[in-house]
Tab-separated table of C-alpha atoms in Angstrom:
chain	number	residue	atom	x	y	z
A	127	MET	CA	3.712	-14.900	-7.273
A	128	ILE	CA	0.242	-16.405	-6.931
A	129	ALA	CA	-3.332	-15.146	-6.873
A	130	LEU	CA	-5.895	-17.367	-5.181
A	131	PRO	CA	-9.370	-17.024	-3.659
A	132	PHE	CA	-8.541	-17.510	0.044
A	133	ALA	CA	-11.139	-19.074	2.333
A	134	GLY	CA	-13.553	-19.509	-0.559
A	135	GLY	CA	-14.136	-15.766	-0.884
A	136	PRO	CA	-15.380	-14.081	-4.049
A	137	THR	CA	-12.126	-12.218	-4.750
A	138	SER	CA	-8.592	-13.456	-5.261
A	139	TRP	CA	-5.838	-12.303	-2.951
A	140	LEU	CA	-2.283	-11.864	-4.182
A	141	ALA	CA	0.576	-13.598	-2.333
A	142	ILE	CA	4.176	-12.758	-3.222
A	143	GLY	CA	7.025	-14.793	-1.748
A	144	ASP	CA	10.554	-13.429	-1.432
A	145	PRO	CA	12.780	-16.287	-0.244
A	146	GLN	CA	15.881	-14.054	-0.407
A	147	ASP	CA	14.484	-11.445	2.008
A	148	ALA	CA	16.484	-10.767	5.166
A	149	VAL	CA	14.646	-10.786	8.478
A	150	GLY	CA	16.516	-8.184	10.481
A	151	SER	CA	20.131	-9.348	10.323
A	152	ILE	CA	19.194	-12.908	9.272
A	153	PRO	CA	20.138	-13.352	5.580
A	154	ARG	CA	17.877	-15.258	3.149
A	155	ALA	CA	15.315	-16.066	5.865
A	156	GLY	CA	12.479	-15.207	3.451
A	157	ALA	CA	9.084	-13.550	3.675
A	158	VAL	CA	5.622	-13.567	2.101
A	159	THR	CA	3.477	-10.498	1.493
A	160	VAL	CA	-0.279	-10.981	1.042
A	161	PHE	CA	-2.527	-8.335	-0.517
A	162	PRO	CA	-6.287	-8.717	0.041
A	163	GLY	CA	-8.435	-8.739	-3.055
A	164	SER	CA	-11.295	-6.516	-4.096
A	165	PRO	CA	-13.637	-6.529	-7.093
A	166	THR	CA	-11.148	-4.240	-8.876
A	167	GLY	CA	-7.959	-6.105	-7.897
A	168	PRO	CA	-5.462	-6.378	-5.026
A	169	ILE	CA	-5.407	-3.611	-2.413
A	170	ALA	CA	-1.734	-2.580	-2.322
A	171	GLU	CA	-1.924	-0.405	0.785
A	172	ALA	CA	-3.465	-3.258	2.806
A	173	GLY	CA	-0.610	-5.723	2.202
A	174	ILE	CA	0.678	-7.702	5.189
A	175	MET	CA	4.165	-9.259	5.320
A	176	TRP	CA	4.879	-12.484	7.199
A	177	ASN	CA	8.104	-14.269	8.010
A	178	GLN	CA	8.961	-17.059	10.423
A	179	ASN	CA	9.280	-14.564	13.276
A	180	SER	CA	5.723	-13.311	12.702
A	181	ARG	CA	3.125	-14.117	15.336
A	182	GLY	CA	1.262	-17.324	14.514
A	183	VAL	CA	3.896	-18.665	12.089
A	184	LYS	CA	5.579	-21.881	13.212
A	185	GLU	CA	9.297	-22.009	13.946
A	186	SER	CA	11.767	-19.117	13.941
A	187	ALA	CA	13.630	-17.439	11.120
A	188	ALA	CA	17.123	-18.769	10.434
A	189	ALA	CA	19.718	-17.935	7.798
A	190	GLY	CA	18.973	-19.710	4.527
A	191	ASP	CA	15.432	-20.856	5.452
A	192	ARG	CA	14.094	-19.210	2.266
A	193	PHE	CA	10.572	-18.962	3.710
A	194	GLY	CA	8.236	-17.912	0.913
A	195	ARG	CA	9.501	-20.185	-1.840
A	196	LEU	CA	6.718	-22.098	-3.554
A	197	HIS	CA	6.424	-25.822	-2.921
A	198	GLY	CA	2.903	-26.474	-4.100
A	199	PHE	CA	-0.748	-25.747	-3.436
A	200	VAL	CA	-3.301	-27.435	-1.249
A	201	ASN	CA	-6.953	-26.841	-2.043
A	202	PRO	CA	-8.830	-27.168	1.281
């Protein structure tokens, strides 16, 4: 779980990776849920989940991909 100010904004957003998440019937494909930040903290009801079958994400989900595991950070 990480909290970072995305795109240089004034509030931190919360990103939670679940590399064990199934995508439909694809086991351990993985997913990431991102919650936008606000001055009082993350906005739970505005969370968006992504996986490798989500529009704009490269490649396709496959069993054991474990998308969402943390490899490191890049500070743009």
